[in-house]
CSV table of C-alpha atoms in Angstrom, one decimal:
chain,number,residue,atom,x,y,z
Q,622,MET,CA,116.2,107.5,187.7
Q,623,LEU,CA,117.5,108.9,183.7
Q,624,ILE,CA,113.9,108.0,182.4
Q,625,GLY,CA,112.0,108.8,184.5
Q,626,LYS,CA,113.6,112.3,184.7
Q,627,ALA,CA,113.8,112.1,180.7
Q,628,CYS,CA,110.1,111.7,180.7
Q,629,ARG,CA,109.2,114.4,182.5
Q,630,LEU,CA,111.2,116.7,180.7
Q,631,GLY,CA,109.4,115.3,177.2
Q,632,GLY,CA,106.4,116.3,179.3
Q,633,CYS,CA,107.4,120.1,179.5
Q,634,VAL,CA,108.5,119.9,176.1
Q,635,ARG,CA,105.2,119.1,174.2
Q,636,ARG,CA,103.5,121.2,177.2
Q,637,ARG,CA,105.7,124.3,176.7
Q,638,ALA,CA,105.0,123.2,172.0
Q,639,VAL,CA,101.4,123.2,173.0
Q,640,LYS,CA,101.6,126.1,174.7
Q,641,LEU,CA,103.5,128.3,171.7
Q,642,LEU,CA,101.4,126.4,169.0
Q,643,SER,CA,98.2,127.6,171.2
Q,644,ARG,CA,99.2,131.3,170.9
Q,645,LEU,CA,101.0,131.3,167.0
Q,646,PHE,CA,97.3,129.9,166.7
Q,647,THR,CA,95.7,133.0,168.7
Q,648,CYS,CA,97.6,135.1,167.0
Q,649,SER,CA,97.3,134.0,163.7
Q,650,SER,CA,93.3,133.9,164.2
Q,651,ASN,CA,93.7,137.3,165.8
Q,652,MET,CA,95.0,138.7,162.7
Q,653,ALA,CA,93.2,136.9,160.0
Q,654,LYS,CA,89.9,139.2,162.1
Q,655,SER,CA,91.7,142.3,161.9
Q,656,LYS,CA,93.1,142.4,158.4
Q,657,PHE,CA,89.6,140.1,156.7
Q,658,GLU,CA,87.0,140.9,158.6
Q,659,TYR,CA,85.4,143.8,157.5
Q,660,VAL,CA,84.4,141.9,153.6
Q,661,ARG,CA,81.5,140.8,156.0
Q,662,ASN,CA,80.9,144.9,155.7
Q,663,PHE,CA,79.4,143.8,152.6
Q,664,GLU,CA,76.4,141.8,153.0
Q,665,THR,CA,73.0,143.7,153.3
Q,666,ASP,CA,70.6,143.5,155.4
Q,667,ASP,CA,67.6,141.3,154.1
Q,668,THR,CA,65.6,141.3,157.8
Q,669,CYS,CA,62.4,141.4,156.3
Q,670,LEU,CA,59.8,143.7,158.7
Q,671,ARG,CA,58.5,143.0,161.5
Q,672,ASN,CA,54.3,142.1,161.8
Q,673,CYS,CA,54.4,141.3,158.3
Q,674,TYR,CA,54.1,137.7,156.5
Q,675,ILE,CA,56.3,136.4,154.5
Q,676,VAL,CA,55.4,134.6,151.5
Q,677,VAL,CA,58.0,133.0,149.7
Q,678,ARG,CA,56.7,131.6,146.1
Q,679,LEU,CA,58.9,129.2,144.3
Q,680,ASP,CA,58.5,128.6,140.3
Q,681,GLY,CA,59.8,126.1,138.0
Q,682,ARG,CA,62.4,127.6,135.8
Q,683,ASN,CA,61.8,126.7,132.0
Q,684,PHE,CA,59.1,124.1,133.4
Q,685,HIS,CA,57.5,124.2,129.9
Q,686,LYS,CA,60.6,122.3,128.3
Q,687,PHE,CA,61.0,120.2,131.4
Q,688,ALA,CA,57.3,118.4,130.8
Q,689,GLU,CA,58.0,118.0,127.2
Q,690,GLN,CA,61.1,116.1,127.5
Q,691,HIS,CA,59.9,113.8,130.7
Q,692,LYS,CA,56.6,113.3,128.9
Q,693,PHE,CA,53.4,115.3,130.9
Q,694,THR,CA,49.6,114.5,130.4
Q,695,LYS,CA,48.5,118.1,128.7
Q,696,PRO,CA,46.3,119.9,129.7
Q,697,ASN,CA,46.8,118.0,133.5
Q,698,ASP,CA,49.8,115.5,134.9
Q,699,ASN,CA,48.1,114.4,137.9
Q,700,ARG,CA,51.3,113.0,138.6
Q,701,ALA,CA,53.3,116.0,138.2
Q,702,LEU,CA,50.6,117.7,140.3
Q,703,GLY,CA,51.1,114.9,143.6
Q,704,LEU,CA,55.2,115.5,143.3
Q,705,MET,CA,55.1,119.3,143.9
Q,706,THR,CA,52.3,118.5,146.9
Q,707,ARG,CA,54.7,116.6,148.5
Q,708,SER,CA,57.3,118.2,148.0
Q,709,ALA,CA,55.5,121.3,149.5
Q,710,ARG,CA,54.9,118.9,152.1
Q,711,SER,CA,58.1,118.4,153.4
Q,712,VAL,CA,58.8,121.7,153.3
Q,713,ILE,CA,56.4,122.5,155.1
Q,714,GLU,CA,57.4,120.0,158.2
Q,715,GLU,CA,60.4,121.2,157.8
Q,716,LEU,CA,59.7,124.6,158.4
Q,717,GLU,CA,57.5,124.9,161.2
Q,718,ASP,CA,56.5,128.3,160.9
Q,719,ILE,CA,54.6,127.9,157.7
Q,720,VAL,CA,50.9,128.5,158.1
Q,721,ILE,CA,49.6,128.0,154.6
Q,722,ALA,CA,50.6,127.0,151.5
Q,723,TYR,CA,48.9,127.5,147.9
Q,724,GLY,CA,50.2,125.8,144.6
Q,725,GLN,CA,49.5,124.6,140.8
Q,726,SER,CA,50.6,123.8,137.9
Q,727,ASP,CA,54.8,124.4,138.7
Q,728,GLU,CA,54.5,127.1,141.0
Q,729,PHE,CA,53.8,126.3,144.7
Q,730,SER,CA,53.5,129.5,148.0
Q,731,PHE,CA,55.2,129.2,151.2
Q,732,VAL,CA,53.3,131.7,153.9
Q,733,PHE,CA,54.6,132.3,156.8
Q,734,LYS,CA,53.2,133.5,160.5
Q,735,ARG,CA,53.7,137.2,161.1
Q,736,THR,CA,55.9,136.8,163.9
Q,737,SER,CA,57.7,134.9,162.4
Q,738,THR,CA,61.1,135.3,163.9
Q,739,LEU,CA,63.1,132.4,162.0
Q,740,PHE,CA,66.2,132.9,160.4
Q,741,LYS,CA,65.6,135.9,162.3
Q,742,ARG,CA,63.6,137.2,158.9
Q,743,ARG,CA,66.6,137.0,156.2
Q,744,ALA,CA,64.7,136.3,152.8
Q,745,SER,CA,68.0,135.3,152.1
Q,746,LYS,CA,67.9,132.4,154.2
Q,747,LEU,CA,64.2,131.8,154.3
Q,748,MET,CA,64.3,131.7,150.1
Q,749,THR,CA,67.5,129.6,149.5
Q,750,HIS,CA,66.2,126.7,152.6
Q,751,VAL,CA,62.4,126.3,151.0
Q,752,ALA,CA,64.0,126.2,147.1
Q,753,SER,CA,66.5,123.4,148.1
Q,754,GLN,CA,64.6,121.8,150.4
Q,755,PHE,CA,61.7,121.7,147.3
Q,756,SER,CA,64.0,120.9,144.8
Q,757,SER,CA,65.9,117.9,147.3
Q,758,SER,CA,62.5,116.7,147.4
Q,759,TYR,CA,61.3,117.0,143.9
Q,760,VAL,CA,63.8,115.0,143.0
Q,761,PHE,CA,63.5,111.9,146.2
Q,762,TYR,CA,60.1,111.3,145.5
Q,763,TRP,CA,60.1,111.4,141.7
Q,764,LYS,CA,59.8,107.9,141.5
Q,765,GLU,CA,57.2,107.5,143.6
Q,766,TYR,CA,55.1,109.4,141.6
Q,767,PHE,CA,56.7,108.6,137.8
Q,768,GLY,CA,58.1,104.6,138.5
Q,769,GLU,CA,60.4,103.7,136.4
Q,770,GLN,CA,60.0,106.7,133.9
Q,771,PRO,CA,64.3,107.9,134.9
Q,772,LEU,CA,64.3,111.7,135.4
Q,773,LEU,CA,66.2,113.7,132.8
Q,774,TYR,CA,68.0,116.2,134.4
Q,775,PRO,CA,67.1,118.1,137.9
Q,776,PRO,CA,64.3,120.5,137.9
Q,777,GLY,CA,65.0,124.0,139.1
Q,778,PHE,CA,63.1,126.3,140.8
Q,779,ASP,CA,63.4,130.0,141.9
Q,780,GLY,CA,62.0,131.8,144.1
Q,781,ARG,CA,61.2,135.2,145.3
Q,782,VAL,CA,59.9,136.7,148.9
Q,783,VAL,CA,57.5,139.2,149.4
Q,784,LEU,CA,55.7,140.5,151.8
Q,785,TYR,CA,51.8,141.3,153.0
Q,786,PRO,CA,51.1,143.9,155.8
Q,787,SER,CA,47.8,142.8,156.3
Q,788,ASN,CA,45.0,140.0,156.8
Q,789,ARG,CA,43.5,141.5,153.5
Q,790,ASN,CA,46.5,141.9,152.1
Q,791,LEU,CA,47.9,137.9,151.9
Q,792,ARG,CA,44.3,137.2,151.2
Q,793,ASP,CA,44.3,138.8,148.3
Q,794,TYR,CA,47.2,137.8,147.5
Q,795,LEU,CA,46.2,133.5,148.1
Q,796,SER,CA,43.1,134.7,145.5
Q,797,TRP,CA,45.5,136.1,143.1
Q,798,ARG,CA,47.3,133.1,142.6
Q,799,GLN,CA,43.5,130.9,142.7
Q,800,ALA,CA,42.1,133.1,140.3
Q,801,ASP,CA,45.6,132.5,138.0
Q,802,CYS,CA,45.1,129.1,138.5
Q,803,HIS,CA,41.4,129.1,136.8
Q,804,ILE,CA,42.8,131.0,133.7
Q,805,ASN,CA,45.2,129.3,132.4
Q,806,ASN,CA,43.5,125.8,133.7
Q,807,LEU,CA,40.2,126.9,131.4
Q,808,TYR,CA,42.5,128.0,128.5
Q,809,ASN,CA,44.7,124.6,128.2
Q,810,THR,CA,41.7,122.6,129.1
Q,811,VAL,CA,40.3,124.5,125.6
Q,812,PHE,CA,43.4,124.2,124.1
Q,813,TRP,CA,44.2,120.6,124.5
Q,814,THR,CA,40.9,119.6,124.1
Q,815,LEU,CA,40.9,121.8,120.1
Q,816,VAL,CA,43.9,119.7,120.0
Q,817,GLN,CA,43.1,116.5,121.2
Q,818,GLY,CA,39.4,115.9,120.2
Q,819,ALA,CA,39.3,117.4,117.1
Q,820,GLY,CA,42.6,117.3,115.7
Q,821,LEU,CA,43.7,121.2,115.2
Q,822,PRO,CA,46.9,121.9,115.0
Q,823,THR,CA,48.4,123.7,117.9
Q,824,ALA,CA,48.2,127.0,115.6
Q,825,GLN,CA,45.1,127.1,114.5
Q,826,ALA,CA,44.2,126.2,118.0
Q,827,GLU,CA,45.8,129.0,119.8
Q,828,ALA,CA,44.0,131.4,116.7
Q,829,ARG,CA,41.0,129.8,117.7
Q,830,LEU,CA,41.2,130.5,121.0
Q,831,LYS,CA,42.8,134.3,121.0
Q,832,GLY,CA,41.2,137.0,122.2
Q,833,THR,CA,38.2,135.0,123.4
Q,834,LEU,CA,36.2,135.4,126.8
Q,835,ALA,CA,35.9,132.7,129.7
Q,836,ALA,CA,31.9,132.0,128.1
Q,837,ASP,CA,33.1,131.6,124.9
Q,838,LYS,CA,35.7,129.0,125.8
Q,839,ASN,CA,32.7,127.6,128.1
Q,840,GLU,CA,30.7,127.4,125.5
Q,841,ILE,CA,32.9,125.5,123.3
Q,842,LEU,CA,34.1,122.9,125.5
Q,843,PHE,CA,29.7,122.3,126.1
Q,844,SER,CA,28.5,122.8,122.7
Q,845,GLU,CA,31.2,121.4,120.5
Q,846,PHE,CA,33.0,119.1,122.9
Q,847,ASN,CA,29.6,118.5,125.6
Q,848,ILE,CA,31.9,119.6,128.4
Q,849,ASN,CA,30.7,121.2,131.1
Q,850,TYR,CA,34.4,122.9,132.4
Q,851,ASN,CA,32.5,122.8,136.6
Q,852,ASP,CA,33.3,119.4,136.0
Q,853,GLU,CA,36.5,118.9,135.6
Q,854,PRO,CA,38.4,118.0,138.8
Q,855,ALA,CA,39.1,120.5,141.2
Q,856,LEU,CA,42.6,119.9,141.5
Q,857,HIS,CA,43.0,121.5,138.3
Q,858,ARG,CA,40.7,124.7,138.8
Q,859,LYS,CA,41.6,125.0,141.9
Q,860,GLY,CA,45.3,123.8,142.9
Q,861,THR,CA,46.4,122.5,146.3
Q,862,THR,CA,45.6,124.4,149.3
Q,863,LEU,CA,48.0,122.8,152.0
Q,864,ILE,CA,47.1,123.6,155.9
Q,865,TRP,CA,47.4,122.3,159.4
Q,866,GLU,CA,44.2,120.7,161.4
Q,867,LYS,CA,43.9,119.7,164.3
Q,868,ARG,CA,41.4,115.8,164.0
Q,869,ASP,CA,40.8,114.5,167.7
Q,870,GLU,CA,42.2,110.1,166.8
Q,871,THR,CA,41.2,107.5,169.2
Q,872,ILE,CA,42.6,104.4,170.2
Q,873,THR,CA,42.5,101.3,173.0
Q,874,LYS,CA,44.7,101.6,175.6
Q,875,ARG,CA,45.4,98.6,177.9
Q,876,VAL,CA,45.4,100.5,181.4
Q,877,LYS,CA,46.1,97.8,184.9
Q,878,LEU,CA,44.1,99.7,187.8
Q,879,PRO,CA,45.6,98.7,191.4
Q,880,ASP,CA,43.4,95.3,192.5
Q,881,GLU,CA,41.6,95.3,189.3
Q,882,GLU,CA,42.6,93.1,185.8
Q,883,GLU,CA,44.0,94.8,182.8
Q,884,LYS,CA,41.4,96.4,180.7
Q,885,GLU,CA,41.3,97.4,177.2
Q,886,VAL,CA,40.0,102.0,177.3
Q,887,PRO,CA,39.4,104.2,174.6
Q,888,VAL,CA,41.7,107.1,174.3
Q,889,THR,CA,41.5,111.0,172.8
Q,890,ARG,CA,44.2,112.9,171.7
Q,891,SER,CA,44.2,115.9,169.2
Q,892,ARG,CA,47.4,115.5,166.5
Q,893,ARG,CA,48.2,118.1,164.1
Q,894,ARG,CA,47.9,116.4,160.5
Q,895,LEU,CA,48.9,118.6,157.1
Q,896,GLN,CA,45.5,118.8,154.7
Q,897,ALA,CA,45.6,119.3,151.3
Q,898,CYS,CA,42.1,120.6,149.8
Q,899,HIS,CA,41.8,121.2,146.2
Q,900,CYS,CA,38.5,124.1,147.2
Q,901,ASP,CA,37.8,127.9,146.7
Q,902,ILE,CA,40.2,130.1,149.5
Q,903,ILE,CA,38.4,133.7,147.9
Q,904,GLY,CA,35.6,133.8,149.2
Q,905,GLU,CA,34.5,134.3,152.8
Q,906,GLN,CA,33.4,130.7,153.8
Q,907,PHE,CA,37.0,128.8,153.8
Q,908,TRP,CA,38.6,131.6,155.8
Q,909,GLU,CA,35.3,131.4,158.7
Q,910,GLU,CA,36.3,127.6,158.6
Q,911,HIS,CA,39.7,128.1,159.4
Q,912,PRO,CA,40.2,131.5,161.1
Q,913,ASP,CA,43.5,129.8,163.1
Q,914,ILE,CA,45.5,130.6,159.8
Q,915,LEU,CA,44.9,134.8,160.0
Q,916,GLU,CA,46.4,136.2,163.1
Q,917,ASP,CA,44.8,139.4,164.3
Q,918,SER,CA,45.1,142.7,162.5
Q,919,ASP,CA,43.6,145.7,162.3
Q,920,CYS,CA,43.4,145.8,158.9
């Protein structure tokens, strides 16, 4: 009897203690909210304007130094370009609202569809998710592309968010980035051909190219080194465009029907696959072949 009574009293004491602690924590929580929650008012509203494409562009931070210290091949290192594309794939596979991405050298642009509500369209959330996923993927897949060559230190990428209200604005943006790829690659191709092929010091090669136009650079390559720039890999001249494409795949499936023997039947399924292409995205052909990338627009 005494033991039973003691147990009941003990249970009662525990329940009272739990209630008291609960009240204390609730009171403390309410006090914390009322006293400290005002600091949330310092957060700025960075919601992206609706009905606009959201572009997040990443650029390698101080990548000239990074490329030198990791002995990247000049003027283009296919390992580094492949790693950039692999990292971009990781971002697109993680964030499904990205409809197209374009990359060249140490930069990549990711385009979110106009109707995206991902992260409530908060610019800071979108940018940090893209940057963190890309950077971590770059480190994670490094060995896949560079083998036993060690990664000496983590790479850095900065990001920005830009809004484009119309299809024409977005296409002009992507055209600008691809034109930049062409200009930079043509210069670098001639510059490193003069340095590596003709043995010119870098300062002399720079002086040789100062003030030259695209036609002049093409002429140097062709007349002095018998190189036709148009024969250079499209990856280097055009950059990399990543898009989703639907592909029909036919597989064989074993099916057993009632009162029949099991047999193999071909089954066709439509699957969405992420495709990399090195093509012109300035002209009309690309957009005519991929009309699902752009959303309906009056502009």
